[in-house]
Amino acid sequence: MPRVAPGQRKLRRVKCDETKPSCHACISTGRKCDGYTPNVEAPPDLPLSRPLSLEFLGTQSERRSFYFFQQKTAPQLSSFFGDDVWERLILQAALHEYSIRHAILALGSLHAKFEQDNGLIKQNYTNEYADKFALENYGQAINMLVTSLSEQGRPAIDVCLICCILFACLETMRSSYGSAITHVQSGMKILSEVKYDEKTRCYQHDVLVASKLPYVSIEVLKEMFMRVDHRVTQMVSGENWETPDSEQQYVPKPETSAIFSTLSNVSASLVTQWQMSSYSITDTGNPPGRGVPAALDIDPWQKKSRSILARWSSAYDVYLNIRGDNLTNEKRKGTAGLRILKELGSVATMLTQPIVDDETSWDVFCPIFQNVVSLAEDIVELDSEVSAERSPFCINMAVVGPLFQIACRCRDPIIRRRAIAILRTCGRIEGTWNAFSASQVAQRILDIEETGLQNVRSCMDVPSWARISNASPVFDPLERKATLTYSQARTKHGLTRRTMVDVIEW
């Protein structure tokens, strides 16, 4: 029996010279390089753009921005969870989709400028980029997406969602948080409109196409948006925020695994199930993070969330027992970040609110708040040890959102000031959270509550009438200021409260 099929030649094996992304030995002879993980082919039911060479034969600026994104931006967007989405799948999508490619070029260019300026890059206050190359590619990415909708037929769901995430990252890096949130909302709206047909085992959308072979699966994209949504809804609130109606519109997934294989699995499991439990309780008013419902209404959510947290904690402990001794600094930061989520999650499941606006109900959680602040200090310290050149920008939440919540709700003067001090000095930007901006709002809340009080040595020294509630900051996308809306007692020792608005500038 012949070892080579008739009519075919046997290619001589060529040793891979390990040049990335494809070895020169293979390229020069027209061979397919087998030395690396094969690229995912573009979906057959979509009109393909001209394939992009792995060597990325564009202009010098394009090559520089693309490789910066590949080497610096993608790993940082993955953060300490090591998401394969950023470091492989989205890069592969850029080889075929012009909209994603131009978004990557814009983000890579802007991120390079961001690092060059030590994280202080700002758009000019005339609402224009300092980076013209980034602006041009950002505009081209949007135009390509719109063109595919109007001329080339319906674009794919995954392509639109990937672009929403990339656009949100762009706007976040240029400190335009309002626009970043708008892009996240657009993605969440698309997800809320996606339906899964169990009979055909296909996704459906009224306008967009669900590819049979998406670059990134709808389930993974849903988890990505859930993570971002988890951050955004701590910073803003809005009546028109789109959320998935239930888990049934996606492929049914099993409950929390008894053992996690990666830290990314640990994170995705907690955040996704936590968010979905909030969305699926339809008879409880607003879930935590979107306003605290009345005491009687919170019980169904608490019951379900306690069960989720208990199952997740058991699996998380098993993961640490197996891998805890071999964790890198990045993974150690990841585990610390997840412990922060676990601690604050336990607060949410235990919190009862028998009296409306009773801010003293937070006092019992001071030990937990202290643990969270210590974990945040560990993360910031590990960050400083990794590299002095590392940009403080990432899409995943670690410390900024939790520290801001503690600075607002913990009235212990020492814990509170430690939280604000970390925010003021760490220089981190996590998703739509800017640590320094958050510190300015937190400091104003502290000043409002402690004005006129003498010798504040513990949370008991801040009386109920002095405490503010329902604090809701809106950060200006163009200027260094925020508008803080909150409630406070009308008079000293008064029971009725009034809504106040304060503009904070720095």
Short mmCIF file of C-alpha atoms in Angstrom, two decimals:
data_model
loop_
_atom_site.label_atom_id
_atom_site.label_comp_id
_atom_site.label_asym_id
_atom_site.label_seq_id
_atom_site.Cartn_x
_atom_site.Cartn_y
_atom_site.Cartn_z
CA MET A 1 0.00 0.00 0.00
CA PRO A 2 1.52 3.35 -0.99
CA ARG A 3 2.25 5.72 1.89
CA VAL A 4 1.30 8.75 -0.24
CA ALA A 5 -2.03 9.01 -2.06
CA PRO A 6 -1.86 8.88 -5.89
CA GLY A 7 -1.33 12.27 -7.49
CA GLN A 8 0.13 13.76 -4.32
CA ARG A 9 3.72 14.55 -3.41
CA LYS A 10 5.21 13.88 -0.07
CA LEU A 11 6.61 17.13 1.34
CA ARG A 12 10.04 16.95 2.90
CA ARG A 13 9.87 17.70 6.64
CA VAL A 14 11.45 21.08 7.42
CA LYS A 15 12.63 21.89 10.93
CA CYS A 16 10.68 24.82 12.43
CA ASP A 17 12.98 27.81 13.11
CA GLU A 18 10.56 28.98 15.85
CA THR A 19 10.07 32.43 14.36
CA LYS A 20 6.67 33.78 15.34
CA PRO A 21 3.96 33.95 14.27
CA SER A 22 5.04 31.61 11.42
CA CYS A 23 8.54 30.32 10.79
CA HIS A 24 10.47 31.72 7.82
CA ALA A 25 11.40 28.25 6.62
CA CYS A 26 7.76 27.40 5.99
CA ILE A 27 6.80 30.78 4.56
CA SER A 28 9.66 30.83 2.07
CA THR A 29 8.63 27.44 0.62
CA GLY A 30 4.88 28.00 0.69
CA ARG A 31 4.29 25.42 3.39
CA LYS A 32 1.79 25.61 6.21
CA CYS A 33 3.64 26.03 9.48
CA ASP A 34 2.71 23.24 11.91
CA GLY A 35 4.83 24.58 14.74
CA TYR A 36 2.04 26.56 16.33
CA THR A 37 -1.57 26.18 17.28
CA PRO A 38 -3.57 26.37 14.03
CA ASN A 39 -5.69 29.45 13.47
CA VAL A 40 -9.44 29.12 13.65
CA GLU A 41 -10.85 29.42 10.16
CA ALA A 42 -13.29 32.21 9.45
CA PRO A 43 -16.97 31.23 9.57
CA PRO A 44 -18.05 29.83 6.18
CA ASP A 45 -21.43 31.57 6.25
CA LEU A 46 -19.91 35.06 6.51
CA PRO A 47 -18.44 37.17 3.71
CA LEU A 48 -14.72 37.11 4.41
CA SER A 49 -12.50 40.13 4.21
CA ARG A 50 -9.12 39.75 2.51
CA PRO A 51 -7.06 37.45 4.77
CA LEU A 52 -4.39 39.25 6.73
CA SER A 53 -0.89 37.80 6.64
CA LEU A 54 0.42 36.63 9.98
CA GLU A 55 3.40 38.84 9.24
CA PHE A 56 0.94 41.77 9.15
CA LEU A 57 2.35 43.47 6.06
CA GLY A 58 0.85 46.89 6.70
CA THR A 59 2.43 50.27 7.23
CA GLN A 60 5.07 50.75 9.88
CA SER A 61 2.53 52.41 12.18
CA GLU A 62 0.07 49.55 11.68
CA ARG A 63 2.69 46.90 12.40
CA ARG A 64 3.89 48.76 15.47
CA SER A 65 0.37 49.18 16.88
CA PHE A 66 -0.66 45.61 16.09
CA TYR A 67 2.38 44.09 17.77
CA PHE A 68 2.04 46.40 20.77
CA PHE A 69 -1.52 45.18 21.17
CA GLN A 70 -0.36 41.59 20.82
CA GLN A 71 2.54 41.89 23.26
CA LYS A 72 1.23 44.40 25.82
CA THR A 73 -2.46 45.24 25.47
CA ALA A 74 -3.92 41.75 25.09
CA PRO A 75 -2.11 40.31 28.14
CA GLN A 76 -3.18 43.28 30.27
CA LEU A 77 -6.78 43.04 29.13
CA SER A 78 -6.61 39.38 30.09
CA SER A 79 -5.35 40.59 33.45
CA PHE A 80 -4.37 37.85 35.88
CA PHE A 81 -7.01 35.43 34.61
CA GLY A 82 -5.09 34.55 31.43
CA ASP A 83 -8.05 34.70 29.07
CA ASP A 84 -7.38 32.90 25.80
CA VAL A 85 -9.93 35.23 24.23
CA TRP A 86 -7.65 38.26 24.20
CA GLU A 87 -4.33 36.61 23.48
CA ARG A 88 -5.49 34.28 20.69
CA LEU A 89 -9.13 34.34 19.56
CA ILE A 90 -9.59 38.07 19.05
CA LEU A 91 -6.21 38.31 17.32
CA GLN A 92 -7.32 35.57 14.95
CA ALA A 93 -10.60 37.38 14.31
CA ALA A 94 -8.59 40.45 13.31
CA LEU A 95 -7.04 38.45 10.48
CA HIS A 96 -10.42 38.33 8.73
CA GLU A 97 -12.56 41.18 10.06
CA TYR A 98 -11.57 44.73 9.14
CA SER A 99 -13.69 46.28 11.89
CA ILE A 100 -11.94 44.26 14.60
CA ARG A 101 -8.54 44.85 12.99
CA HIS A 102 -8.90 48.63 12.93
CA ALA A 103 -10.21 48.63 16.51
CA ILE A 104 -7.12 46.67 17.58
CA LEU A 105 -4.83 49.09 15.75
CA ALA A 106 -6.50 52.04 17.45
CA LEU A 107 -6.35 50.45 20.88
CA GLY A 108 -2.74 49.33 20.47
CA SER A 109 -1.67 52.81 19.39
CA LEU A 110 -3.54 54.53 22.21
CA HIS A 111 -2.21 52.07 24.78
CA ALA A 112 1.36 52.73 23.63
CA LYS A 113 0.74 56.44 24.16
CA PHE A 114 -0.85 55.65 27.51
CA GLU A 115 2.27 53.84 28.71
CA GLN A 116 4.58 56.47 27.25
CA ASP A 117 2.82 59.12 29.32
CA ASN A 118 2.81 56.96 32.48
CA GLY A 119 -0.92 56.41 32.38
CA LEU A 120 -1.74 60.10 32.22
CA ILE A 121 -2.95 60.19 28.61
CA LYS A 122 -5.99 62.39 28.25
CA GLN A 123 -7.96 63.51 25.27
CA ASN A 124 -7.73 67.21 24.65
CA TYR A 125 -10.62 68.91 26.37
CA THR A 126 -11.93 69.83 22.92
CA ASN A 127 -13.00 66.15 22.80
CA GLU A 128 -10.29 65.13 20.34
CA TYR A 129 -7.63 62.47 20.54
CA ALA A 130 -4.01 63.39 21.02
CA ASP A 131 -3.32 60.31 18.85
CA LYS A 132 -4.49 60.96 15.27
CA PHE A 133 -3.62 57.43 14.14
CA ALA A 134 -5.84 55.95 16.85
CA LEU A 135 -8.70 58.27 15.95
CA GLU A 136 -8.51 57.38 12.25
CA ASN A 137 -8.55 53.65 12.91
CA TYR A 138 -11.31 53.97 15.49
CA GLY A 139 -13.42 55.75 12.88
CA GLN A 140 -12.59 53.13 10.26
CA ALA A 141 -13.61 50.33 12.63
CA ILE A 142 -17.00 51.95 13.20
CA ASN A 143 -17.45 52.60 9.47
CA MET A 144 -16.61 48.99 8.61
CA LEU A 145 -19.17 47.75 11.10
CA VAL A 146 -21.86 50.09 9.78
CA THR A 147 -21.00 49.26 6.17
CA SER A 148 -21.30 45.53 6.79
CA LEU A 149 -24.79 46.17 8.14
CA SER A 150 -25.97 48.31 5.24
CA GLU A 151 -24.19 46.86 2.20
CA GLN A 152 -22.74 43.42 2.81
CA GLY A 153 -25.70 41.89 4.58
CA ARG A 154 -26.10 41.20 8.24
CA PRO A 155 -22.90 41.16 10.34
CA ALA A 156 -22.22 38.40 12.82
CA ILE A 157 -23.25 38.62 16.46
CA ASP A 158 -19.77 37.78 17.73
CA VAL A 159 -18.11 40.41 15.52
CA CYS A 160 -20.41 43.14 16.81
CA LEU A 161 -19.90 42.09 20.44
CA ILE A 162 -16.10 41.95 20.07
CA CYS A 163 -16.17 45.45 18.60
CA CYS A 164 -18.32 46.69 21.50
CA ILE A 165 -15.73 45.44 23.98
CA LEU A 166 -12.83 46.94 22.02
CA PHE A 167 -14.63 50.27 21.63
CA ALA A 168 -15.37 50.34 25.37
CA CYS A 169 -11.67 49.74 26.11
CA LEU A 170 -10.73 52.59 23.76
CA GLU A 171 -13.09 55.04 25.41
CA THR A 172 -12.01 53.94 28.87
CA MET A 173 -8.35 54.50 28.08
CA ARG A 174 -9.09 58.02 26.89
CA SER A 175 -11.10 58.63 30.10
CA SER A 176 -14.40 58.96 28.23
CA TYR A 177 -16.32 56.77 30.65
CA GLY A 178 -19.76 57.83 29.45
CA SER A 179 -19.00 56.62 25.93
CA ALA A 180 -17.40 53.44 27.28
CA ILE A 181 -20.53 52.65 29.24
CA THR A 182 -22.64 53.30 26.13
CA HIS A 183 -20.66 50.66 24.21
CA VAL A 184 -21.09 48.18 27.06
CA GLN A 185 -24.82 48.91 27.08
CA SER A 186 -24.95 48.29 23.33
CA GLY A 187 -23.34 44.90 23.79
CA MET A 188 -25.65 44.00 26.66
CA LYS A 189 -28.62 45.02 24.53
CA ILE A 190 -27.50 42.68 21.74
CA LEU A 191 -27.08 39.85 24.25
CA SER A 192 -30.54 40.54 25.69
CA GLU A 193 -31.97 40.09 22.18
CA VAL A 194 -30.15 36.83 21.43
CA LYS A 195 -32.28 33.72 21.82
CA TYR A 196 -31.19 30.11 21.86
CA ASP A 197 -33.41 27.64 20.03
CA GLU A 198 -33.06 24.27 21.74
CA LYS A 199 -34.72 22.47 18.82
CA THR A 200 -32.26 23.70 16.20
CA ARG A 201 -29.45 24.25 18.72
CA CYS A 202 -28.76 27.59 17.10
CA TYR A 203 -28.76 31.20 18.23
CA GLN A 204 -31.16 33.66 16.71
CA HIS A 205 -31.22 37.43 16.41
CA ASP A 206 -33.64 39.60 14.48
CA VAL A 207 -30.92 41.65 12.77
CA LEU A 208 -27.54 39.96 13.22
CA VAL A 209 -26.29 36.59 12.00
CA ALA A 210 -25.32 33.83 14.40
CA SER A 211 -22.32 32.15 12.81
CA LYS A 212 -21.99 28.38 13.00
CA LEU A 213 -18.28 28.85 13.70
CA PRO A 214 -17.94 32.13 15.63
CA TYR A 215 -14.52 33.56 16.38
CA VAL A 216 -15.56 33.68 20.05
CA SER A 217 -18.53 31.67 21.28
CA ILE A 218 -21.67 33.48 22.44
CA GLU A 219 -21.30 31.83 25.86
CA VAL A 220 -17.78 33.21 26.31
CA LEU A 221 -18.82 36.66 25.09
CA LYS A 222 -21.72 36.61 27.53
CA GLU A 223 -19.28 35.89 30.36
CA MET A 224 -17.03 38.74 29.21
CA PHE A 225 -19.92 41.19 29.23
CA MET A 226 -21.08 39.90 32.59
CA ARG A 227 -17.66 40.70 34.02
CA VAL A 228 -17.73 44.20 32.56
CA ASP A 229 -21.36 44.67 33.63
CA HIS A 230 -20.37 43.64 37.15
CA ARG A 231 -17.93 46.56 37.20
CA VAL A 232 -20.08 49.14 35.44
CA THR A 233 -23.19 48.68 37.55
CA GLN A 234 -21.19 49.51 40.67
CA MET A 235 -20.26 52.85 39.13
CA VAL A 236 -23.49 53.94 37.45
CA SER A 237 -27.16 53.11 37.58
CA GLY A 238 -29.79 53.61 34.96
CA GLU A 239 -33.35 52.58 34.27
CA ASN A 240 -32.57 51.67 30.66
CA TRP A 241 -29.75 49.23 31.42
CA GLU A 242 -30.25 46.14 29.27
CA THR A 243 -29.68 42.74 30.87
CA PRO A 244 -30.30 39.15 29.81
CA ASP A 245 -33.74 38.02 30.92
CA SER A 246 -32.74 34.55 32.01
CA GLU A 247 -30.23 31.77 31.56
CA GLN A 248 -32.66 29.92 29.29
CA GLN A 249 -31.78 32.07 26.29
CA TYR A 250 -28.28 30.60 26.29
CA VAL A 251 -27.03 27.05 26.06
CA PRO A 252 -27.92 25.45 29.40
CA LYS A 253 -24.84 25.14 31.62
CA PRO A 254 -24.23 22.90 34.62
CA GLU A 255 -23.98 24.30 38.10
CA THR A 256 -20.65 25.15 39.70
CA SER A 257 -18.04 22.50 39.04
CA ALA A 258 -16.58 20.67 42.01
CA ILE A 259 -13.07 21.39 40.69
CA PHE A 260 -11.81 24.31 38.60
CA SER A 261 -9.02 23.73 36.09
CA THR A 262 -7.95 27.36 35.63
CA LEU A 263 -8.21 30.65 37.46
CA SER A 264 -10.23 32.02 34.56
CA ASN A 265 -12.81 29.27 35.15
CA VAL A 266 -12.95 30.25 38.82
CA SER A 267 -13.61 33.89 38.01
CA ALA A 268 -16.11 33.28 35.21
CA SER A 269 -18.10 30.87 37.37
CA LEU A 270 -18.48 33.29 40.26
CA VAL A 271 -19.21 36.47 38.30
CA THR A 272 -21.54 34.88 35.75
CA GLN A 273 -23.63 32.91 38.22
CA TRP A 274 -23.75 35.86 40.60
CA GLN A 275 -25.03 38.18 37.88
CA MET A 276 -27.47 35.65 36.47
CA SER A 277 -28.94 35.05 39.93
CA SER A 278 -29.61 38.77 40.14
CA TYR A 279 -31.26 38.86 36.72
CA SER A 280 -33.34 35.74 37.26
CA ILE A 281 -35.03 36.93 40.47
CA THR A 282 -37.81 38.88 38.82
CA ASP A 283 -40.03 39.36 41.84
CA THR A 284 -37.54 41.07 44.11
CA GLY A 285 -37.28 44.57 42.72
CA ASN A 286 -33.74 45.74 42.03
CA PRO A 287 -30.96 43.25 42.77
CA PRO A 288 -27.86 44.33 44.70
CA GLY A 289 -25.72 46.75 42.75
CA ARG A 290 -28.80 48.33 41.22
CA GLY A 291 -30.27 49.64 44.43
CA VAL A 292 -31.10 47.77 47.65
CA PRO A 293 -34.63 46.37 47.71
CA ALA A 294 -36.83 46.23 50.76
CA ALA A 295 -36.07 43.67 53.46
CA LEU A 296 -38.89 41.30 52.54
CA ASP A 297 -37.99 41.40 48.83
CA ILE A 298 -34.31 40.57 49.24
CA ASP A 299 -34.84 37.10 50.75
CA PRO A 300 -35.25 35.14 47.46
CA TRP A 301 -32.06 36.65 46.06
CA GLN A 302 -30.17 36.04 49.30
CA LYS A 303 -31.25 32.43 49.46
CA LYS A 304 -30.15 31.67 45.92
CA SER A 305 -26.92 33.66 46.20
CA ARG A 306 -25.89 31.99 49.45
CA SER A 307 -26.21 28.62 47.73
CA ILE A 308 -24.12 29.83 44.77
CA LEU A 309 -21.45 31.30 47.05
CA ALA A 310 -21.22 28.14 49.15
CA ARG A 311 -20.77 25.86 46.11
CA TRP A 312 -18.28 28.22 44.53
CA SER A 313 -16.27 28.58 47.76
CA SER A 314 -15.87 24.81 48.06
CA ALA A 315 -14.60 24.50 44.49
CA TYR A 316 -12.34 27.53 44.97
CA ASP A 317 -10.77 25.99 48.09
CA VAL A 318 -10.07 22.78 46.17
CA TYR A 319 -8.37 24.80 43.43
CA LEU A 320 -6.12 26.55 45.97
CA ASN A 321 -5.24 23.27 47.69
CA ILE A 322 -4.13 21.78 44.37
CA ARG A 323 -2.39 24.78 42.80
CA GLY A 324 -1.78 27.22 45.63
CA ASP A 325 1.93 26.46 46.06
CA ASN A 326 2.74 26.98 42.37
CA LEU A 327 0.99 30.27 41.65
CA THR A 328 2.80 33.05 39.79
CA ASN A 329 2.49 36.65 40.95
CA GLU A 330 -0.24 37.19 38.36
CA LYS A 331 -2.19 34.20 39.65
CA ARG A 332 -1.66 35.32 43.24
CA LYS A 333 -3.21 38.65 42.31
CA GLY A 334 -6.03 36.73 40.69
CA THR A 335 -6.75 34.68 43.78
CA ALA A 336 -6.64 37.82 45.94
CA GLY A 337 -9.10 39.52 43.59
CA LEU A 338 -11.45 36.56 43.81
CA ARG A 339 -11.22 36.56 47.60
CA ILE A 340 -12.31 40.20 47.48
CA LEU A 341 -15.35 39.21 45.42
CA LYS A 342 -16.06 36.37 47.81
CA GLU A 343 -15.86 38.64 50.87
CA LEU A 344 -18.12 41.31 49.40
CA GLY A 345 -20.47 38.63 48.11
CA SER A 346 -20.87 37.31 51.63
CA VAL A 347 -21.75 40.83 52.78
CA ALA A 348 -24.49 41.06 50.15
CA THR A 349 -25.99 37.73 51.17
CA MET A 350 -25.99 38.61 54.89
CA LEU A 351 -27.14 42.22 54.64
CA THR A 352 -30.62 42.94 55.96
CA GLN A 353 -32.25 46.32 55.79
CA PRO A 354 -35.19 46.52 58.20
CA ILE A 355 -35.23 50.31 58.03
CA VAL A 356 -34.98 52.33 54.82
CA ASP A 357 -31.65 54.18 54.54
CA ASP A 358 -30.32 52.66 57.76
CA GLU A 359 -26.61 53.06 57.05
CA THR A 360 -25.65 51.66 60.47
CA SER A 361 -26.40 48.17 59.10
CA TRP A 362 -22.97 48.24 57.44
CA ASP A 363 -21.07 48.57 60.73
CA VAL A 364 -21.15 44.86 61.54
CA PHE A 365 -19.10 44.17 58.40
CA CYS A 366 -16.04 46.20 59.42
CA PRO A 367 -13.87 43.05 59.88
CA ILE A 368 -14.71 41.96 56.33
CA PHE A 369 -13.98 45.45 55.01
CA GLN A 370 -10.61 45.35 56.76
CA ASN A 371 -9.78 42.03 55.08
CA VAL A 372 -10.72 43.44 51.67
CA VAL A 373 -8.48 46.48 52.15
CA SER A 374 -5.57 44.22 53.13
CA LEU A 375 -6.14 42.07 50.04
CA ALA A 376 -6.21 45.20 47.88
CA GLU A 377 -2.89 46.31 49.38
CA ASP A 378 -1.43 42.90 48.51
CA ILE A 379 -2.57 43.23 44.88
CA VAL A 380 -1.12 46.72 44.52
CA GLU A 381 2.17 45.58 46.07
CA LEU A 382 2.40 42.59 43.73
CA ASP A 383 1.69 44.91 40.81
CA SER A 384 4.64 47.10 41.74
CA GLU A 385 6.92 44.05 41.94
CA VAL A 386 6.04 42.72 38.49
CA SER A 387 7.34 45.62 36.43
CA ALA A 388 7.83 49.31 36.89
CA GLU A 389 6.89 49.76 33.23
CA ARG A 390 3.51 48.05 33.50
CA SER A 391 0.52 50.20 32.67
CA PRO A 392 -2.18 50.36 35.37
CA PHE A 393 -4.94 49.75 32.81
CA CYS A 394 -6.96 46.53 32.71
CA ILE A 395 -10.53 45.58 31.94
CA ASN A 396 -11.08 43.28 34.91
CA MET A 397 -11.97 44.66 38.30
CA ALA A 398 -9.57 43.96 41.13
CA VAL A 399 -9.49 46.71 43.75
CA VAL A 400 -10.93 50.04 42.60
CA GLY A 401 -14.66 49.29 42.72
CA PRO A 402 -14.52 47.39 46.04
CA LEU A 403 -12.34 50.05 47.69
CA PHE A 404 -14.74 52.78 46.60
CA GLN A 405 -17.68 50.89 48.06
CA ILE A 406 -15.81 50.42 51.34
CA ALA A 407 -14.81 54.08 51.46
CA CYS A 408 -18.49 54.98 51.13
CA ARG A 409 -20.01 52.40 53.48
CA CYS A 410 -17.40 51.70 56.15
CA ARG A 411 -17.41 54.41 58.83
CA ASP A 412 -14.41 53.05 60.71
CA PRO A 413 -11.98 55.97 60.29
CA ILE A 414 -8.84 53.84 59.92
CA ILE A 415 -10.21 51.30 57.44
CA ARG A 416 -11.93 54.03 55.46
CA ARG A 417 -8.83 56.18 55.13
CA ARG A 418 -6.70 53.19 54.16
CA ALA A 419 -9.12 52.47 51.31
CA ILE A 420 -9.04 56.08 50.10
CA ALA A 421 -5.24 56.21 50.35
CA ILE A 422 -4.88 53.16 48.10
CA LEU A 423 -7.27 54.66 45.56
CA ARG A 424 -5.40 57.95 45.58
CA THR A 425 -1.93 56.47 45.04
CA CYS A 426 -2.26 53.19 43.13
CA GLY A 427 -2.84 54.85 39.73
CA ARG A 428 -5.02 52.00 38.48
CA ILE A 429 -7.69 52.09 35.80
CA GLU A 430 -9.94 49.02 35.86
CA GLY A 431 -12.60 49.01 33.19
CA THR A 432 -14.64 52.16 33.73
CA TRP A 433 -13.13 52.74 37.16
CA ASN A 434 -10.39 55.35 37.57
CA ALA A 435 -8.83 54.96 41.01
CA PHE A 436 -7.82 58.58 41.48
CA SER A 437 -11.22 59.92 40.39
CA ALA A 438 -12.93 57.48 42.74
CA SER A 439 -10.70 58.63 45.60
CA GLN A 440 -11.82 62.23 45.13
CA VAL A 441 -15.50 61.31 45.41
CA ALA A 442 -14.84 59.01 48.37
CA GLN A 443 -12.93 61.77 50.16
CA ARG A 444 -15.84 64.19 49.66
CA ILE A 445 -18.28 61.65 51.12
CA LEU A 446 -16.01 61.22 54.15
CA ASP A 447 -15.77 65.00 54.60
CA ILE A 448 -19.54 65.44 54.38
CA GLU A 449 -20.21 62.79 57.01
CA GLU A 450 -17.50 63.80 59.49
CA THR A 451 -18.03 67.57 59.29
CA GLY A 452 -18.85 68.85 62.77
CA LEU A 453 -18.06 65.56 64.49
CA GLN A 454 -15.43 65.38 67.22
CA ASN A 455 -12.96 62.54 67.87
CA VAL A 456 -14.14 59.99 65.32
CA ARG A 457 -12.37 56.87 66.54
CA SER A 458 -14.79 54.16 65.42
CA CYS A 459 -17.87 53.73 63.26
CA MET A 460 -20.04 54.29 66.34
CA ASP A 461 -18.82 57.89 66.45
CA VAL A 462 -20.56 58.64 63.12
CA PRO A 463 -24.28 58.91 64.01
CA SER A 464 -27.01 57.80 61.65
CA TRP A 465 -28.19 61.34 60.94
CA ALA A 466 -24.70 62.33 59.74
CA ARG A 467 -24.37 59.43 57.30
CA ILE A 468 -25.32 59.78 53.68
CA SER A 469 -27.09 57.08 51.68
CA ASN A 470 -27.79 56.27 48.04
CA ALA A 471 -24.51 57.88 46.97
CA SER A 472 -24.45 57.90 43.16
CA PRO A 473 -21.50 59.56 41.39
CA VAL A 474 -21.52 60.42 37.69
CA PHE A 475 -18.02 61.08 36.36
CA ASP A 476 -17.65 63.73 33.68
CA PRO A 477 -16.19 62.18 30.50
CA LEU A 478 -14.26 65.31 29.51
CA GLU A 479 -13.30 67.20 32.65
CA ARG A 480 -11.85 66.32 36.02
CA LYS A 481 -15.09 66.44 37.94
CA ALA A 482 -18.00 64.32 39.09
CA THR A 483 -21.59 65.00 40.12
CA LEU A 484 -22.50 63.27 43.36
CA THR A 485 -26.16 62.69 44.22
CA TYR A 486 -26.94 61.43 47.72
CA SER A 487 -29.48 61.48 50.55
CA GLN A 488 -28.91 62.89 54.04
CA ALA A 489 -31.02 63.80 57.07
CA ARG A 490 -32.69 67.18 56.76
CA THR A 491 -31.75 68.17 60.30
CA LYS A 492 -29.50 66.94 63.08
CA HIS A 493 -31.14 63.90 64.67
CA GLY A 494 -33.85 64.13 62.00
CA LEU A 495 -35.54 61.06 60.53
CA THR A 496 -36.61 62.44 57.16
CA ARG A 497 -33.98 62.68 54.44
CA ARG A 498 -33.52 64.89 51.43
CA THR A 499 -31.70 64.45 48.13
CA MET A 500 -28.56 66.53 47.69
CA VAL A 501 -26.37 67.19 44.64
CA ASP A 502 -22.69 68.09 44.91
CA VAL A 503 -20.20 68.82 42.11
CA ILE A 504 -16.65 67.68 42.88
CA GLU A 505 -13.69 69.03 40.94
CA TRP A 506 -10.01 68.11 41.14
#
